[in-house]
């Protein structure tokens, strides 16, 4: 799918970016249905349509089990086909949260079931929130601070990450409000954190606390989606067919994947070997798979490697050897069953970002809704999907928005900075334009103008001309020293105000830092 110009988040407060526009979702769904209805490859001998149907039903069943196990209500499930989005269970900004509300509104409008994926196979990147801080005697301009809500340990997968320091977690709102209230903010945070702490009595998992509290507020505000963790999807039987098919053709998938990554880098002029994703590695006859692997309870994920030797499928995560499975060639049901038994024996396999959206777009959804980051790298997913499965990639939707905190900004803008930079430069290099007229200075001005107008004919004349103009400029600059200093101080003040405004106008503050009166109507407009 070509998204045209580079995707950029909108800068205006309240602006929404949808590519393609939301009004085109109906035709987009029809296009995707035609593309997904065409038989592509059999998946280990299993018909494409059969696996798609089973994948949808399994994901919905896993979502129902997940919500019911938590004592949460299940939304209306009268429509068979799915509209999907997903994100990590973190305290994201309103431009991410708006996808959940748009998911709900679009699903109702187009007679679909809204399913949100909780990406709990990803790792916790931070246990602190960035907050704006008011000016103080020590800091004369507003600035940003970070306030921890839990003790940092390491980048643990969300499905393994428990709350590390209960006291710090419990008192986080007090610390945050002490920073926010001098700015005049009364955020959603106290009410939201009360719900987070209520959920923390039921689960030790950090991401679960955040996701369950978020869903509570979504339901209060009229947004009730089906939701399932990616870890639960990875345990389903259709996902095992998907994974085992990739392993059965791992050398071909490995080559297609890396070729598409290299093509993407060439098209976009990217030199980094880690962007948009690293190559899949090979170690002898072991090939890296597009999955994470780790033992239950471990803090770190490992890259899962595999190789087929005769009738055996050998696996390892990092340097740890895993149980051997029967090779999928000829008897795929045995491989799928053995794959599913891995987790029962304490071995976890989870999709990585690209394989996660590949499975979601091909086998689960009629349409997948990305944020900007996902939309950028799914150009790569499209290429892999087309070359490996031999089918036209289903289109996806990119949606994001900008909601700023209701804070006053300081009187200075980028145009003011550019104007002051030009003025400082002009006063410094062209003082003749600004000096007061006197007999002595007028003579120097005329002399400089004459030298500027004189074309040098030789290298010696060029050096003489340059040196003379520079000396005349230095003399003419002397009466303007005070003015130049004043302008430089004004420019420095402007730059400090712009830095402060950048803090006050960040779009990525966590949603719970916003007042409900600011946040709720912004989100529910999508319903």
C-alpha positions as a printed Julia matrix, in Angstrom:
527×3 Matrix{Float64}:
   0.0     0.0     0.0
   1.43    3.36   -0.98
   0.76    6.07    1.58
   2.09    8.9    -0.58
   4.05   11.64    1.23
   5.82   10.8     4.51
   3.46   10.39    7.44
   3.73   13.17   10.03
   1.68   13.72   13.14
  -0.5    16.84   12.94
   0.81   19.82   14.89
  -2.49   21.66   15.48
  -4.34   20.98   18.71
  -7.36   18.75   18.04
  -6.25   17.76   14.52
  -6.8    14.19   13.31
  -4.75   12.48   10.6
  -6.38    9.57    8.75
  -4.7     7.99    5.7
  -6.71    7.18    3.71
  -9.6     9.38    4.92
 -12.16    7.71    7.18
 -14.88    8.37    4.6
 -13.17    5.84    2.32
 -13.27    2.95    4.81
 -16.33    1.41    3.13
 -14.67    1.04   -0.31
 -11.44    0.01    1.42
 -13.25   -2.86    3.13
 -14.71   -4.02   -0.18
 -11.26   -3.99   -1.77
  -9.78   -5.97    1.11
 -12.57   -8.55    0.99
 -11.92   -9.17   -2.68
  -8.19   -9.54   -2.09
  -8.54  -11.8     0.94
 -11.18  -13.98   -0.72
  -8.83  -15.02   -3.5
  -7.07  -18.25   -2.64
  -3.42  -17.66   -1.97
  -1.35  -20.61   -0.76
  -2.56  -23.54    1.27
  -1.09  -23.33    4.74
   0.49  -26.75    5.32
  -2.29  -28.24    3.22
  -5.02  -26.34    5.06
  -7.26  -24.21    2.83
  -6.69  -20.47    3.11
 -10.34  -19.59    3.79
 -10.63  -22.3     6.41
  -7.62  -20.99    8.33
  -8.87  -17.41    8.13
 -12.26  -18.41    9.5
 -10.7   -20.49   12.27
  -8.26  -17.68   13.15
 -11.1   -15.17   13.58
 -13.15  -17.51   15.7
 -10.16  -18.47   17.86
  -9.18  -14.83   18.45
 -12.74  -13.9    19.41
 -13.01  -16.91   21.73
  -9.68  -15.99   23.35
 -10.9   -12.41   23.83
 -14.15  -13.56   25.4
 -12.27  -15.89   27.76
  -9.85  -13.09   28.63
 -12.55  -10.55   29.49
 -14.73  -13.02   31.36
 -11.76  -14.26   33.39
 -11.33  -10.66   34.59
 -15.01  -10.22   35.39
 -15.43   -7.69   32.57
 -18.48   -7.52   30.28
 -18.25   -8.77   26.71
 -19.4    -6.36   23.96
 -21.9    -7.14   21.22
 -20.62   -9.89   18.91
 -23.37   -9.91   16.28
 -20.93   -9.34   13.38
 -18.55  -12.05   12.24
 -15.78  -10.02   10.62
 -13.18   -8.05   12.54
 -11.76   -4.54   12.5
  -8.43   -4.54   14.33
  -5.99   -2.19   16.03
  -3.44   -2.74   18.76
  -0.87   -1.19   21.06
   1.31   -1.97   24.06
  -0.47   -1.79   27.46
   1.31    1.41   28.4
   0.22    4.92   29.33
   0.22    6.24   25.78
  -0.75    9.7    24.55
  -4.26   10.7    23.38
  -3.27   10.38   19.72
  -2.83    6.65   20.31
  -5.91    6.21   22.5
  -8.14    7.8    19.85
  -7.63    4.66   17.72
  -9.7     2.63   20.21
 -12.62    5.05   19.89
 -12.32    5.22   16.12
 -12.17    1.41   16.05
 -15.48    1.29   17.9
 -17.18    3.94   15.76
 -16.02    2.48   12.44
 -16.94   -1.07   13.47
 -20.49   -0.02   14.31
 -20.8     2.02   11.14
 -19.62   -0.82    8.9
 -21.17   -3.76   10.78
 -17.93   -5.25   12.07
 -16.68   -6.4    15.46
 -13.98   -4.14   16.95
 -11.03   -6.12   18.35
  -8.09   -4.43   20.02
  -4.83   -6.34   20.45
  -2.98   -5.76   23.73
   0.64   -6.11   22.63
   1.87   -7.74   25.82
   4.67   -9.61   24.02
   6.56   -6.32   23.72
   8.84   -5.12   26.51
   8.38   -2.35   29.05
  10.48    0.59   27.84
  10.01    2.95   30.81
   8.53    3.06   34.29
   8.25    6.84   34.53
   6.15    9.54   32.9
   7.39   12.8    31.44
   5.55   15.8    32.91
   5.67   19.55   32.25
   6.98   21.55   35.22
   6.19   25.19   35.95
   8.92   27.84   36.09
  10.56   28.4    39.47
  13.27   30.62   40.95
  15.8    27.89   40.13
  14.34   27.34   36.63
  12.95   30.58   35.17
  11.32   28.77   32.24
   8.9    25.79   32.16
  10.76   22.5    31.71
  10.11   18.75   31.59
  10.68   16.28   34.43
  10.22   12.54   34.74
   8.34   11.05   37.66
   8.64    7.27   38.22
   5.54    5.17   38.85
   7.59    2.01   39.53
  11.19    0.98   40.05
  13.01    0.29   36.79
  14.33   -3.24   36.43
  14.95   -4.08   32.77
  13.13   -4.46   29.45
  10.87   -7.33   30.53
   7.93   -8.46   28.34
   4.68   -6.98   29.62
   3.21  -10.44   30.15
   6.02  -11.14   32.64
   6.47   -7.68   34.21
   5.04   -7.37   37.71
   4.89   -4.22   39.85
   8.35   -3.97   41.41
   7.84   -1.39   44.17
   4.29   -1.16   45.51
   4.88    1.91   47.68
   6.27    3.94   44.76
   3.42    2.72   42.57
   0.8     3.66   45.16
   2.11    7.19   45.74
   2.77    8.1    42.1
  -0.33   10.38   41.79
   0.79   12.47   44.78
   4.2    13.06   43.21
   2.72   13.82   39.79
   0.03   16.19   41.1
   2.64   18.18   43.01
   4.22   18.9    39.62
   1.04   19.47   37.61
  -1.12   21.6    39.91
   1.17   24.68   39.88
   0.41   24.75   36.15
  -3.32   24.88   36.89
  -3.95   21.3    35.72
  -6.47   18.99   37.39
  -5.85   15.81   35.4
  -7.72   12.56   35.06
  -4.82   10.95   36.92
  -6.3    10.63   40.47
  -9.49    8.91   39.25
  -7.58    6.79   36.74
  -4.94    5.73   39.26
  -7.61    4.82   41.78
  -8.87    2.33   39.19
  -5.3     1.19   38.45
  -4.75    0.46   42.17
  -8.07   -1.38   42.34
  -6.9    -3.59   39.47
  -3.51   -4.06   41.15
  -5.3    -5.9    43.95
  -6.38   -8.48   41.36
  -3.26   -8.82   39.2
   0.45   -8.25   39.85
   1.13   -7.5    36.16
   1.85   -3.85   35.38
   0.38   -3.9    31.87
  -2.77   -5.66   33.04
  -3.4    -2.92   35.62
  -3.13   -0.21   32.97
  -5.19   -2.03   30.31
  -7.99   -2.98   32.69
  -8.22    0.56   34.1
  -8.23    2.01   30.58
 -11.07   -0.29   29.51
 -13.08    0.81   32.56
 -12.93    4.41   31.37
 -13.62    3.45   27.76
 -16.84    1.72   28.8
 -17.88    4.72   30.91
 -17.35    6.93   27.86
 -19.36    4.72   25.48
 -16.52    2.74   23.88
 -16.8    -1.01   24.43
 -14.44   -3.09   22.29
 -13.47   -6.72   22.32
  -9.87   -6.98   23.5
  -7.29   -9.77   23.65
  -3.59   -9.97   24.54
  -1.24  -11.0    21.75
   0.07  -13.71   24.08
  -3.4   -15.32   24.05
  -3.59  -15.11   20.24
  -0.18  -16.83   20.0
  -1.55  -19.76   22.0
  -4.39  -20.44   19.54
  -4.35  -23.38   17.14
  -4.66  -21.25   13.94
  -1.64  -19.2    14.99
   0.28  -22.46   15.4
  -0.59  -23.36   11.77
   0.63  -19.94   10.65
   3.89  -20.29   12.62
   4.57  -23.89   11.56
   4.0   -22.97    7.91
   6.69  -20.29    8.19
   9.03  -22.82    9.81
   8.32  -25.42    7.13
   9.45  -22.88    4.51
  11.91  -21.02    6.72
  14.82  -20.78    4.21
  12.47  -19.26    1.6
  10.8   -16.96    4.13
  14.23  -15.95    5.45
  15.4   -14.99    1.93
  12.17  -13.13    1.08
  12.24  -11.24    4.4
  15.84  -10.08    4.07
  15.49   -9.21    0.37
  12.46   -7.05    1.16
  14.28   -5.35    4.05
  17.24   -4.56    1.76
  14.91   -3.24   -0.97
  13.16   -1.02    1.58
  16.47    0.43    2.77
  17.58    1.13   -0.81
  14.29    2.85   -1.7
  14.41    5.07    1.37
  18.16    5.71    1.44
  18.57    4.02    4.85
  22.08    2.98    5.88
  21.27    1.62    9.34
  21.14   -2.16    9.53
  18.57   -1.94   12.32
  15.97    0.16   10.48
  13.13   -0.44    9.89
  13.95   -3.88   11.35
  17.2    -5.89   11.52
  17.86   -8.65    9.02
  16.99  -12.18   10.1
  20.28  -13.88   10.97
  21.63  -17.31   10.11
  23.94  -19.45   12.21
  25.12  -22.39   10.14
  21.97  -24.24    9.14
  19.93  -22.55   11.9
  17.76  -19.71   10.59
  16.37  -16.93   12.73
  12.55  -16.96   12.77
  10.23  -13.93   13.07
   9.34  -14.98   16.64
  10.52  -14.37   20.18
  11.16  -17.29   22.48
  11.73  -17.52   26.23
  11.06  -19.7    29.24
   8.1   -18.83   31.47
   9.14  -16.43   34.19
  12.3   -15.28   32.42
  13.0   -11.56   32.23
  14.48  -11.46   28.73
  13.2   -12.52   25.34
  15.46  -14.4    22.95
  15.44  -14.68   19.17
  14.03  -18.04   18.15
  16.14  -20.06   15.68
  15.08  -23.22   13.87
  16.32  -25.84   11.42
  14.8   -28.93    9.83
  16.93  -32.08    9.98
  15.28  -35.01    8.21
  12.02  -35.52   10.1
  12.88  -33.25   13.05
  12.35  -29.54   13.65
  15.04  -28.3    16.02
  14.57  -25.07   17.96
  16.72  -22.9    20.13
  16.31  -19.52   21.83
  19.65  -17.78   21.93
  22.01  -20.57   22.93
  19.4   -22.58   24.84
  18.3   -25.78   23.09
  14.55  -26.33   23.07
  12.5   -29.5    22.65
  12.61  -31.04   19.17
   9.35  -31.17   17.21
   8.32  -33.42   14.33
   8.99  -31.7    11.02
   5.82  -30.28    9.43
   6.36  -31.92    6.03
   3.79  -34.65    5.54
   2.21  -34.61    9.02
   1.51  -30.96    9.92
  -1.12  -31.73   12.56
   1.53  -33.43   14.68
   3.83  -30.43   14.36
   1.03  -28.01   15.25
   0.08  -30.06   18.31
   3.71  -30.29   19.44
   4.13  -26.53   18.87
   1.15  -25.82   21.1
   2.53  -28.17   23.76
   5.67  -26.06   24.05
   3.97  -23.53   26.28
   2.5   -26.22   28.48
   6.1   -27.26   29.14
   7.14  -23.7    29.95
   8.44  -22.58   26.53
   6.83  -19.4    25.2
   6.77  -18.38   21.53
   5.48  -14.94   20.6
   5.21  -13.02   17.36
   7.49  -10.09   16.7
   6.13   -6.77   15.46
   6.18   -7.6    11.77
   4.88  -11.18   12.05
   2.23   -9.94   14.47
   0.74   -7.48   11.97
   1.24   -9.95    9.13
  -0.93  -12.51   10.94
  -3.46   -9.87   12.03
  -3.87   -8.42    8.55
  -3.91  -11.7     6.62
  -5.81  -14.03    8.9
  -7.77  -12.02   11.47
  -9.09   -8.73   10.12
 -10.94   -7.14    7.27
  -8.96   -3.97    7.97
  -6.11   -3.14   10.35
  -5.71    0.33   11.87
  -2.15    1.5    12.54
  -0.59    4.51   14.14
   2.13    6.38   12.26
   4.94    4.06   13.35
   3.12    0.91   12.29
   2.02    2.5     9.04
   5.61    3.3     8.1
   6.97   -0.19    8.54
   3.94   -1.98    7.06
   5.13   -0.94    3.62
   7.73   -3.62    4.35
   5.05   -6.07    5.55
   3.21   -5.55    2.25
   6.29   -6.53    0.25
   6.95   -9.66    2.34
   3.29  -10.65    2.26
   3.11  -10.28   -1.52
   6.29  -12.2    -2.26
   5.89  -14.99    0.29
   2.15  -15.65    0.07
   1.69  -14.55   -3.54
  -1.41  -12.46   -2.88
  -2.28   -8.79   -3.16
  -1.75   -7.19    0.28
  -4.92   -5.97    1.99
  -4.9    -2.21    2.55
  -4.54   -0.77    6.04
  -5.55    2.47    7.71
  -3.28    4.92    9.54
  -4.86    7.08   12.24
  -3.4     9.46   14.78
  -4.3    12.81   16.32
  -2.91   15.63   18.45
  -4.39   16.81   21.72
  -2.32   19.34   23.67
  -2.49   19.96   27.38
  -4.54   23.1    28.16
  -1.52   25.21   29.05
  -0.76   28.81   28.04
   2.27   29.27   25.8
   4.87   32.03   25.92
   4.79   34.85   23.35
   7.35   33.7    20.82
   7.22   31.65   17.64
   9.58   30.23   15.02
   9.04   33.29   12.81
  10.27   35.54   15.63
  13.41   33.44   15.96
  14.1    33.55   12.22
  13.57   37.33   12.18
  15.99   37.84   15.08
  18.64   35.56   13.55
  18.48   37.59   10.32
  18.71   40.88   12.23
  21.69   39.77   14.34
  23.48   38.52   11.25
  22.71   41.71    9.35
  23.92   43.99   12.16
  27.09   41.91   12.5
  28.04   41.68    8.82
  26.38   44.8     7.41
  26.66   47.46   10.14
  26.78   50.18    7.45
  23.02   49.75    7.11
  22.4    50.74   10.73
  25.08   53.22   11.88
  24.02   56.81   12.47
  25.23   59.24    9.85
  28.42   61.14   10.75
  31.14   62.53    8.52
  33.69   59.89    9.6
  31.31   56.96    9.37
  29.83   58.12    6.06
  33.31   58.05    4.58
  33.87   54.49    5.86
  30.48   53.39    4.52
  31.3    54.77    1.05
  34.71   53.14    1.15
  33.24   49.73    2.03
  30.59   50.04   -0.67
  33.29   50.83   -3.2
  35.3    47.77   -2.2
  32.18   45.56   -2.35
  31.44   46.83   -5.86
  35.0    46.37   -7.1
  35.44   43.01   -8.91
  38.82   41.43   -8.13
  40.85   40.29  -11.12
  43.58   38.29   -9.41
  43.99   36.14   -6.31
  45.98   38.93   -4.67
  43.17   41.4    -5.32
  40.62   38.96   -3.89
  42.66   38.64   -0.69
  43.1    42.42   -0.45
  39.4    43.0    -1.07
  38.36   40.44    1.58
  40.8    41.79    4.21
  39.85   45.43    3.61
  36.08   44.77    3.74
  36.51   42.8     6.98
  38.53   45.62    8.62
  36.02   48.28    7.54
  33.15   46.13    8.85
  34.87   45.75   12.23
  35.27   49.52   12.54
  31.66   50.19   11.51
  30.47   47.57   13.98
  31.91   49.37   17.03
  29.08   51.91   17.46
  26.54   49.06   17.19
  28.07   46.8    19.86
  25.31   47.6    22.34
  22.57   47.04   19.75
  24.09   43.72   18.65
  24.36   42.57   22.28
  20.73   43.54   22.88
  19.61   41.6    19.81
  21.62   38.55   20.85
  20.03   38.62   24.3
  16.6    38.98   22.71
  17.37   35.99   20.47
  18.54   33.92   23.46
  15.31   34.79   25.31
  13.28   33.85   22.25
  15.04   30.5    22.02
  14.42   29.8    25.72
  10.74   30.65   25.28
  10.58   28.33   22.25
  12.16   25.54   24.31
   9.61   26.16   27.05
   6.78   26.15   24.5
   8.07   22.84   23.16
   7.62   21.44   26.68
   4.16   22.98   27.07
   3.02   21.85   23.61
   4.31   18.26   23.53
   1.72   15.93   22.02
   2.98   12.75   23.66
   2.1    13.3    27.31
   0.27   10.3    28.8
  -3.52   10.49   28.46
  -4.02   10.37   32.25
  -2.29   13.77   32.6
  -5.13   15.52   30.75
  -8.29   16.91   32.38
 -11.33   14.78   31.56
 -13.09   17.86   30.16
 -10.29   18.21   27.6
  -9.78   14.55   26.86
 -13.21   12.94   26.78
 -14.91   14.98   24.0
 -11.75   14.74   21.9
 -11.88   10.93   22.01
 -15.62   10.35   21.89
 -16.02   12.42   18.72
 -14.83    9.27   16.94
 -17.8     7.27   18.21
